[in-house]
Amino acid sequence: MDVSSRHHLRSDEIDEIADALREGLGVELDGDSYELVEFADEDFEVVLVDGDPLVWYPGGEPFVTVAGANRTDPSTGVVTVDAGAVSFVSDGADVMRPGITEASEGISEGDLVVIQEEAHGKALAVGRALVDGDDMAGDSGKVVESLHHVGDELFEFSV
């Protein structure tokens, strides 16, 4: 990932991010320094909160990264997978119905979601819901498209 520019965010930009994360995930982002990083070779931007890549903009909307989800522990917008799905999701696979044990109420098709494992509640990935949350559990079919996962370039990004 080739950084093309970096700049500190204004307080109104920080407030927009905080409001979006509070509304979508029920989390409070706490930091002293917020810096936007733009890339020449990626179609998303990242916000460094106190130097850590905790927020990104997939499709232009602010959302937590995997590291951000693990730091803030979202209370909504979460899809939980069983132990059998962990290795696949961690490697970037899309989420299939049989691996889902729970999905937050209120998830709508097209929403960004945090994918976590059920044993410890750790975030494994961020994806986009392909169906509503109440239709996620079942016997077959893809229900979440993976966009970012542990071990990918964004997860490993540091400045």
JSON list of C-alpha atoms in Angstrom, two decimals:
[
{"chain": "A", "resi": 1, "resn": "MET", "atom": "CA", "xyz": [0.00, 0.00, 0.00]},
{"chain": "A", "resi": 2, "resn": "ASP", "atom": "CA", "xyz": [1.58, 3.18, -1.28]},
{"chain": "A", "resi": 3, "resn": "VAL", "atom": "CA", "xyz": [0.72, 6.23, 0.87]},
{"chain": "A", "resi": 4, "resn": "SER", "atom": "CA", "xyz": [-0.06, 9.25, -1.30]},
{"chain": "A", "resi": 5, "resn": "SER", "atom": "CA", "xyz": [-0.99, 11.75, 1.44]},
{"chain": "A", "resi": 6, "resn": "ARG", "atom": "CA", "xyz": [-1.53, 12.16, 5.16]},
{"chain": "A", "resi": 7, "resn": "HIS", "atom": "CA", "xyz": [-3.21, 14.91, 7.12]},
{"chain": "A", "resi": 8, "resn": "HIS", "atom": "CA", "xyz": [-4.80, 15.48, 10.51]},
{"chain": "A", "resi": 9, "resn": "LEU", "atom": "CA", "xyz": [-8.59, 15.59, 10.64]},
{"chain": "A", "resi": 10, "resn": "ARG", "atom": "CA", "xyz": [-10.58, 18.62, 11.77]},
{"chain": "A", "resi": 11, "resn": "SER", "atom": "CA", "xyz": [-12.84, 18.25, 14.79]},
{"chain": "A", "resi": 12, "resn": "ASP", "atom": "CA", "xyz": [-16.01, 18.21, 12.64]},
{"chain": "A", "resi": 13, "resn": "GLU", "atom": "CA", "xyz": [-14.56, 15.31, 10.59]},
{"chain": "A", "resi": 14, "resn": "ILE", "atom": "CA", "xyz": [-13.74, 13.43, 13.79]},
{"chain": "A", "resi": 15, "resn": "ASP", "atom": "CA", "xyz": [-17.29, 14.06, 15.05]},
{"chain": "A", "resi": 16, "resn": "GLU", "atom": "CA", "xyz": [-18.72, 12.58, 11.81]},
{"chain": "A", "resi": 17, "resn": "ILE", "atom": "CA", "xyz": [-16.67, 9.43, 12.28]},
{"chain": "A", "resi": 18, "resn": "ALA", "atom": "CA", "xyz": [-17.64, 9.16, 15.95]},
{"chain": "A", "resi": 19, "resn": "ASP", "atom": "CA", "xyz": [-21.34, 9.61, 15.15]},
{"chain": "A", "resi": 20, "resn": "ALA", "atom": "CA", "xyz": [-21.27, 6.99, 12.38]},
{"chain": "A", "resi": 21, "resn": "LEU", "atom": "CA", "xyz": [-19.52, 4.41, 14.57]},
{"chain": "A", "resi": 22, "resn": "ARG", "atom": "CA", "xyz": [-21.78, 5.13, 17.54]},
{"chain": "A", "resi": 23, "resn": "GLU", "atom": "CA", "xyz": [-24.90, 4.75, 15.40]},
{"chain": "A", "resi": 24, "resn": "GLY", "atom": "CA", "xyz": [-23.77, 1.74, 13.35]},
{"chain": "A", "resi": 25, "resn": "LEU", "atom": "CA", "xyz": [-21.82, -0.26, 15.93]},
{"chain": "A", "resi": 26, "resn": "GLY", "atom": "CA", "xyz": [-22.60, 1.18, 19.35]},
{"chain": "A", "resi": 27, "resn": "VAL", "atom": "CA", "xyz": [-18.94, 2.04, 19.96]},
{"chain": "A", "resi": 28, "resn": "GLU", "atom": "CA", "xyz": [-17.13, 5.08, 21.27]},
{"chain": "A", "resi": 29, "resn": "LEU", "atom": "CA", "xyz": [-13.86, 5.86, 19.56]},
{"chain": "A", "resi": 30, "resn": "ASP", "atom": "CA", "xyz": [-11.43, 7.53, 21.93]},
{"chain": "A", "resi": 31, "resn": "GLY", "atom": "CA", "xyz": [-8.22, 9.12, 20.76]},
{"chain": "A", "resi": 32, "resn": "ASP", "atom": "CA", "xyz": [-6.11, 12.26, 20.89]},
{"chain": "A", "resi": 33, "resn": "SER", "atom": "CA", "xyz": [-4.83, 12.24, 17.30]},
{"chain": "A", "resi": 34, "resn": "TYR", "atom": "CA", "xyz": [-6.79, 11.44, 14.11]},
{"chain": "A", "resi": 35, "resn": "GLU", "atom": "CA", "xyz": [-4.88, 11.30, 10.84]},
{"chain": "A", "resi": 36, "resn": "LEU", "atom": "CA", "xyz": [-6.33, 10.46, 7.42]},
{"chain": "A", "resi": 37, "resn": "VAL", "atom": "CA", "xyz": [-4.09, 8.36, 5.17]},
{"chain": "A", "resi": 38, "resn": "GLU", "atom": "CA", "xyz": [-4.82, 8.18, 1.44]},
{"chain": "A", "resi": 39, "resn": "PHE", "atom": "CA", "xyz": [-3.27, 5.54, -0.80]},
{"chain": "A", "resi": 40, "resn": "ALA", "atom": "CA", "xyz": [-2.19, 5.74, -4.43]},
{"chain": "A", "resi": 41, "resn": "ASP", "atom": "CA", "xyz": [-2.90, 2.06, -5.03]},
{"chain": "A", "resi": 42, "resn": "GLU", "atom": "CA", "xyz": [-6.08, 1.45, -2.97]},
{"chain": "A", "resi": 43, "resn": "ASP", "atom": "CA", "xyz": [-9.68, 2.60, -3.30]},
{"chain": "A", "resi": 44, "resn": "PHE", "atom": "CA", "xyz": [-10.10, 3.27, 0.41]},
{"chain": "A", "resi": 45, "resn": "GLU", "atom": "CA", "xyz": [-8.68, 5.59, 3.03]},
{"chain": "A", "resi": 46, "resn": "VAL", "atom": "CA", "xyz": [-7.59, 4.82, 6.60]},
{"chain": "A", "resi": 47, "resn": "VAL", "atom": "CA", "xyz": [-7.81, 6.91, 9.76]},
{"chain": "A", "resi": 48, "resn": "LEU", "atom": "CA", "xyz": [-5.00, 6.46, 12.22]},
{"chain": "A", "resi": 49, "resn": "VAL", "atom": "CA", "xyz": [-6.24, 6.99, 15.77]},
{"chain": "A", "resi": 50, "resn": "ASP", "atom": "CA", "xyz": [-3.25, 7.70, 17.98]},
{"chain": "A", "resi": 51, "resn": "GLY", "atom": "CA", "xyz": [-1.11, 6.09, 15.25]},
{"chain": "A", "resi": 52, "resn": "ASP", "atom": "CA", "xyz": [-3.15, 2.88, 14.88]},
{"chain": "A", "resi": 53, "resn": "PRO", "atom": "CA", "xyz": [-5.29, 2.09, 11.77]},
{"chain": "A", "resi": 54, "resn": "LEU", "atom": "CA", "xyz": [-8.66, 1.80, 13.55]},
{"chain": "A", "resi": 55, "resn": "VAL", "atom": "CA", "xyz": [-11.04, 3.27, 10.95]},
{"chain": "A", "resi": 56, "resn": "TRP", "atom": "CA", "xyz": [-11.29, 2.91, 7.19]},
{"chain": "A", "resi": 57, "resn": "TYR", "atom": "CA", "xyz": [-13.64, 4.05, 4.43]},
{"chain": "A", "resi": 58, "resn": "PRO", "atom": "CA", "xyz": [-14.79, 1.08, 2.33]},
{"chain": "A", "resi": 59, "resn": "GLY", "atom": "CA", "xyz": [-17.20, 2.51, -0.21]},
{"chain": "A", "resi": 60, "resn": "GLY", "atom": "CA", "xyz": [-16.83, 5.99, 1.26]},
{"chain": "A", "resi": 61, "resn": "GLU", "atom": "CA", "xyz": [-18.40, 5.32, 4.66]},
{"chain": "A", "resi": 62, "resn": "PRO", "atom": "CA", "xyz": [-16.41, 5.23, 7.92]},
{"chain": "A", "resi": 63, "resn": "PHE", "atom": "CA", "xyz": [-16.21, 1.85, 9.63]},
{"chain": "A", "resi": 64, "resn": "VAL", "atom": "CA", "xyz": [-13.84, 0.11, 12.03]},
{"chain": "A", "resi": 65, "resn": "THR", "atom": "CA", "xyz": [-10.97, -2.01, 10.80]},
{"chain": "A", "resi": 66, "resn": "VAL", "atom": "CA", "xyz": [-10.46, -5.45, 12.37]},
{"chain": "A", "resi": 67, "resn": "ALA", "atom": "CA", "xyz": [-8.03, -3.79, 14.81]},
{"chain": "A", "resi": 68, "resn": "GLY", "atom": "CA", "xyz": [-10.59, -1.07, 15.48]},
{"chain": "A", "resi": 69, "resn": "ALA", "atom": "CA", "xyz": [-13.31, -3.65, 16.17]},
{"chain": "A", "resi": 70, "resn": "ASN", "atom": "CA", "xyz": [-11.07, -5.48, 18.61]},
{"chain": "A", "resi": 71, "resn": "ARG", "atom": "CA", "xyz": [-10.22, -2.20, 20.34]},
{"chain": "A", "resi": 72, "resn": "THR", "atom": "CA", "xyz": [-13.83, -0.95, 20.62]},
{"chain": "A", "resi": 73, "resn": "ASP", "atom": "CA", "xyz": [-15.92, -4.17, 20.99]},
{"chain": "A", "resi": 74, "resn": "PRO", "atom": "CA", "xyz": [-19.01, -3.37, 18.87]},
{"chain": "A", "resi": 75, "resn": "SER", "atom": "CA", "xyz": [-22.41, -4.12, 20.42]},
{"chain": "A", "resi": 76, "resn": "THR", "atom": "CA", "xyz": [-24.38, -4.14, 17.15]},
{"chain": "A", "resi": 77, "resn": "GLY", "atom": "CA", "xyz": [-23.61, -4.77, 13.47]},
{"chain": "A", "resi": 78, "resn": "VAL", "atom": "CA", "xyz": [-21.89, -8.02, 14.43]},
{"chain": "A", "resi": 79, "resn": "VAL", "atom": "CA", "xyz": [-22.04, -11.47, 12.83]},
{"chain": "A", "resi": 80, "resn": "THR", "atom": "CA", "xyz": [-20.70, -14.30, 14.99]},
{"chain": "A", "resi": 81, "resn": "VAL", "atom": "CA", "xyz": [-19.23, -17.46, 13.48]},
{"chain": "A", "resi": 82, "resn": "ASP", "atom": "CA", "xyz": [-18.49, -20.86, 15.00]},
{"chain": "A", "resi": 83, "resn": "ALA", "atom": "CA", "xyz": [-15.05, -22.42, 15.47]},
{"chain": "A", "resi": 84, "resn": "GLY", "atom": "CA", "xyz": [-15.31, -24.30, 12.17]},
{"chain": "A", "resi": 85, "resn": "ALA", "atom": "CA", "xyz": [-15.50, -21.05, 10.21]},
{"chain": "A", "resi": 86, "resn": "VAL", "atom": "CA", "xyz": [-12.65, -19.23, 11.98]},
{"chain": "A", "resi": 87, "resn": "SER", "atom": "CA", "xyz": [-9.77, -20.39, 9.76]},
{"chain": "A", "resi": 88, "resn": "PHE", "atom": "CA", "xyz": [-11.71, -19.71, 6.56]},
{"chain": "A", "resi": 89, "resn": "VAL", "atom": "CA", "xyz": [-12.88, -16.24, 7.61]},
{"chain": "A", "resi": 90, "resn": "SER", "atom": "CA", "xyz": [-9.39, -15.39, 8.91]},
{"chain": "A", "resi": 91, "resn": "ASP", "atom": "CA", "xyz": [-8.02, -16.24, 5.47]},
{"chain": "A", "resi": 92, "resn": "GLY", "atom": "CA", "xyz": [-10.46, -13.88, 3.75]},
{"chain": "A", "resi": 93, "resn": "ALA", "atom": "CA", "xyz": [-13.25, -16.27, 2.78]},
{"chain": "A", "resi": 94, "resn": "ASP", "atom": "CA", "xyz": [-16.79, -14.96, 2.49]},
{"chain": "A", "resi": 95, "resn": "VAL", "atom": "CA", "xyz": [-19.10, -16.04, 5.31]},
{"chain": "A", "resi": 96, "resn": "MET", "atom": "CA", "xyz": [-21.50, -18.91, 4.64]},
{"chain": "A", "resi": 97, "resn": "ARG", "atom": "CA", "xyz": [-24.78, -19.56, 6.50]},
{"chain": "A", "resi": 98, "resn": "PRO", "atom": "CA", "xyz": [-23.76, -22.84, 8.18]},
{"chain": "A", "resi": 99, "resn": "GLY", "atom": "CA", "xyz": [-20.93, -21.11, 10.07]},
{"chain": "A", "resi": 100, "resn": "ILE", "atom": "CA", "xyz": [-23.09, -18.39, 11.60]},
{"chain": "A", "resi": 101, "resn": "THR", "atom": "CA", "xyz": [-24.22, -18.75, 15.20]},
{"chain": "A", "resi": 102, "resn": "GLU", "atom": "CA", "xyz": [-25.67, -15.25, 15.65]},
{"chain": "A", "resi": 103, "resn": "ALA", "atom": "CA", "xyz": [-26.25, -11.96, 13.85]},
{"chain": "A", "resi": 104, "resn": "SER", "atom": "CA", "xyz": [-27.15, -8.62, 15.43]},
{"chain": "A", "resi": 105, "resn": "GLU", "atom": "CA", "xyz": [-30.71, -7.45, 15.03]},
{"chain": "A", "resi": 106, "resn": "GLY", "atom": "CA", "xyz": [-31.14, -4.64, 12.57]},
{"chain": "A", "resi": 107, "resn": "ILE", "atom": "CA", "xyz": [-28.51, -5.73, 10.05]},
{"chain": "A", "resi": 108, "resn": "SER", "atom": "CA", "xyz": [-29.81, -4.98, 6.56]},
{"chain": "A", "resi": 109, "resn": "GLU", "atom": "CA", "xyz": [-28.59, -6.22, 3.22]},
{"chain": "A", "resi": 110, "resn": "GLY", "atom": "CA", "xyz": [-25.71, -3.97, 2.14]},
{"chain": "A", "resi": 111, "resn": "ASP", "atom": "CA", "xyz": [-24.64, -3.00, 5.67]},
{"chain": "A", "resi": 112, "resn": "LEU", "atom": "CA", "xyz": [-21.03, -3.23, 6.75]},
{"chain": "A", "resi": 113, "resn": "VAL", "atom": "CA", "xyz": [-20.60, -5.78, 9.55]},
{"chain": "A", "resi": 114, "resn": "VAL", "atom": "CA", "xyz": [-17.92, -7.02, 11.93]},
{"chain": "A", "resi": 115, "resn": "ILE", "atom": "CA", "xyz": [-17.37, -10.77, 11.82]},
{"chain": "A", "resi": 116, "resn": "GLN", "atom": "CA", "xyz": [-16.26, -12.23, 15.15]},
{"chain": "A", "resi": 117, "resn": "GLU", "atom": "CA", "xyz": [-15.59, -15.68, 16.52]},
{"chain": "A", "resi": 118, "resn": "GLU", "atom": "CA", "xyz": [-17.90, -17.02, 19.21]},
{"chain": "A", "resi": 119, "resn": "ALA", "atom": "CA", "xyz": [-15.41, -18.39, 21.74]},
{"chain": "A", "resi": 120, "resn": "HIS", "atom": "CA", "xyz": [-13.68, -15.13, 22.70]},
{"chain": "A", "resi": 121, "resn": "GLY", "atom": "CA", "xyz": [-15.58, -12.49, 20.71]},
{"chain": "A", "resi": 122, "resn": "LYS", "atom": "CA", "xyz": [-12.50, -11.43, 18.75]},
{"chain": "A", "resi": 123, "resn": "ALA", "atom": "CA", "xyz": [-13.03, -9.73, 15.38]},
{"chain": "A", "resi": 124, "resn": "LEU", "atom": "CA", "xyz": [-11.74, -11.72, 12.43]},
{"chain": "A", "resi": 125, "resn": "ALA", "atom": "CA", "xyz": [-12.98, -9.69, 9.49]},
{"chain": "A", "resi": 126, "resn": "VAL", "atom": "CA", "xyz": [-15.14, -6.87, 8.20]},
{"chain": "A", "resi": 127, "resn": "GLY", "atom": "CA", "xyz": [-17.61, -7.55, 5.44]},
{"chain": "A", "resi": 128, "resn": "ARG", "atom": "CA", "xyz": [-20.76, -6.45, 3.66]},
{"chain": "A", "resi": 129, "resn": "ALA", "atom": "CA", "xyz": [-24.04, -8.21, 4.44]},
{"chain": "A", "resi": 130, "resn": "LEU", "atom": "CA", "xyz": [-25.57, -9.88, 1.41]},
{"chain": "A", "resi": 131, "resn": "VAL", "atom": "CA", "xyz": [-28.85, -10.58, 3.26]},
{"chain": "A", "resi": 132, "resn": "ASP", "atom": "CA", "xyz": [-30.66, -9.15, 6.27]},
{"chain": "A", "resi": 133, "resn": "GLY", "atom": "CA", "xyz": [-29.40, -10.27, 9.69]},
{"chain": "A", "resi": 134, "resn": "ASP", "atom": "CA", "xyz": [-32.50, -12.32, 10.50]},
{"chain": "A", "resi": 135, "resn": "ASP", "atom": "CA", "xyz": [-31.90, -14.36, 7.33]},
{"chain": "A", "resi": 136, "resn": "MET", "atom": "CA", "xyz": [-28.21, -15.13, 7.94]},
{"chain": "A", "resi": 137, "resn": "ALA", "atom": "CA", "xyz": [-28.35, -18.40, 9.86]},
{"chain": "A", "resi": 138, "resn": "GLY", "atom": "CA", "xyz": [-29.30, -21.48, 7.88]},
{"chain": "A", "resi": 139, "resn": "ASP", "atom": "CA", "xyz": [-28.11, -24.45, 5.88]},
{"chain": "A", "resi": 140, "resn": "SER", "atom": "CA", "xyz": [-26.45, -23.03, 2.77]},
{"chain": "A", "resi": 141, "resn": "GLY", "atom": "CA", "xyz": [-25.43, -19.93, 0.89]},
{"chain": "A", "resi": 142, "resn": "LYS", "atom": "CA", "xyz": [-23.08, -16.98, 1.12]},
{"chain": "A", "resi": 143, "resn": "VAL", "atom": "CA", "xyz": [-24.36, -14.23, 3.43]},
{"chain": "A", "resi": 144, "resn": "VAL", "atom": "CA", "xyz": [-21.41, -11.86, 4.03]},
{"chain": "A", "resi": 145, "resn": "GLU", "atom": "CA", "xyz": [-18.82, -10.73, 1.50]},
{"chain": "A", "resi": 146, "resn": "SER", "atom": "CA", "xyz": [-15.41, -10.38, 3.16]},
{"chain": "A", "resi": 147, "resn": "LEU", "atom": "CA", "xyz": [-13.71, -7.01, 2.59]},
{"chain": "A", "resi": 148, "resn": "HIS", "atom": "CA", "xyz": [-10.91, -6.99, 5.17]},
{"chain": "A", "resi": 149, "resn": "HIS", "atom": "CA", "xyz": [-9.53, -9.73, 7.45]},
{"chain": "A", "resi": 150, "resn": "VAL", "atom": "CA", "xyz": [-6.78, -10.51, 9.92]},
{"chain": "A", "resi": 151, "resn": "GLY", "atom": "CA", "xyz": [-3.44, -10.80, 8.19]},
{"chain": "A", "resi": 152, "resn": "ASP", "atom": "CA", "xyz": [-4.32, -8.80, 5.05]},
{"chain": "A", "resi": 153, "resn": "GLU", "atom": "CA", "xyz": [-2.41, -5.67, 3.97]},
{"chain": "A", "resi": 154, "resn": "LEU", "atom": "CA", "xyz": [-4.72, -3.33, 5.87]},
{"chain": "A", "resi": 155, "resn": "PHE", "atom": "CA", "xyz": [-4.42, -5.41, 9.04]},
{"chain": "A", "resi": 156, "resn": "GLU", "atom": "CA", "xyz": [-0.62, -5.35, 8.74]},
{"chain": "A", "resi": 157, "resn": "PHE", "atom": "CA", "xyz": [-0.46, -1.65, 7.78]},
{"chain": "A", "resi": 158, "resn": "SER", "atom": "CA", "xyz": [1.65, 0.58, 9.98]},
{"chain": "A", "resi": 159, "resn": "VAL", "atom": "CA", "xyz": [3.37, 3.88, 9.44]}
]
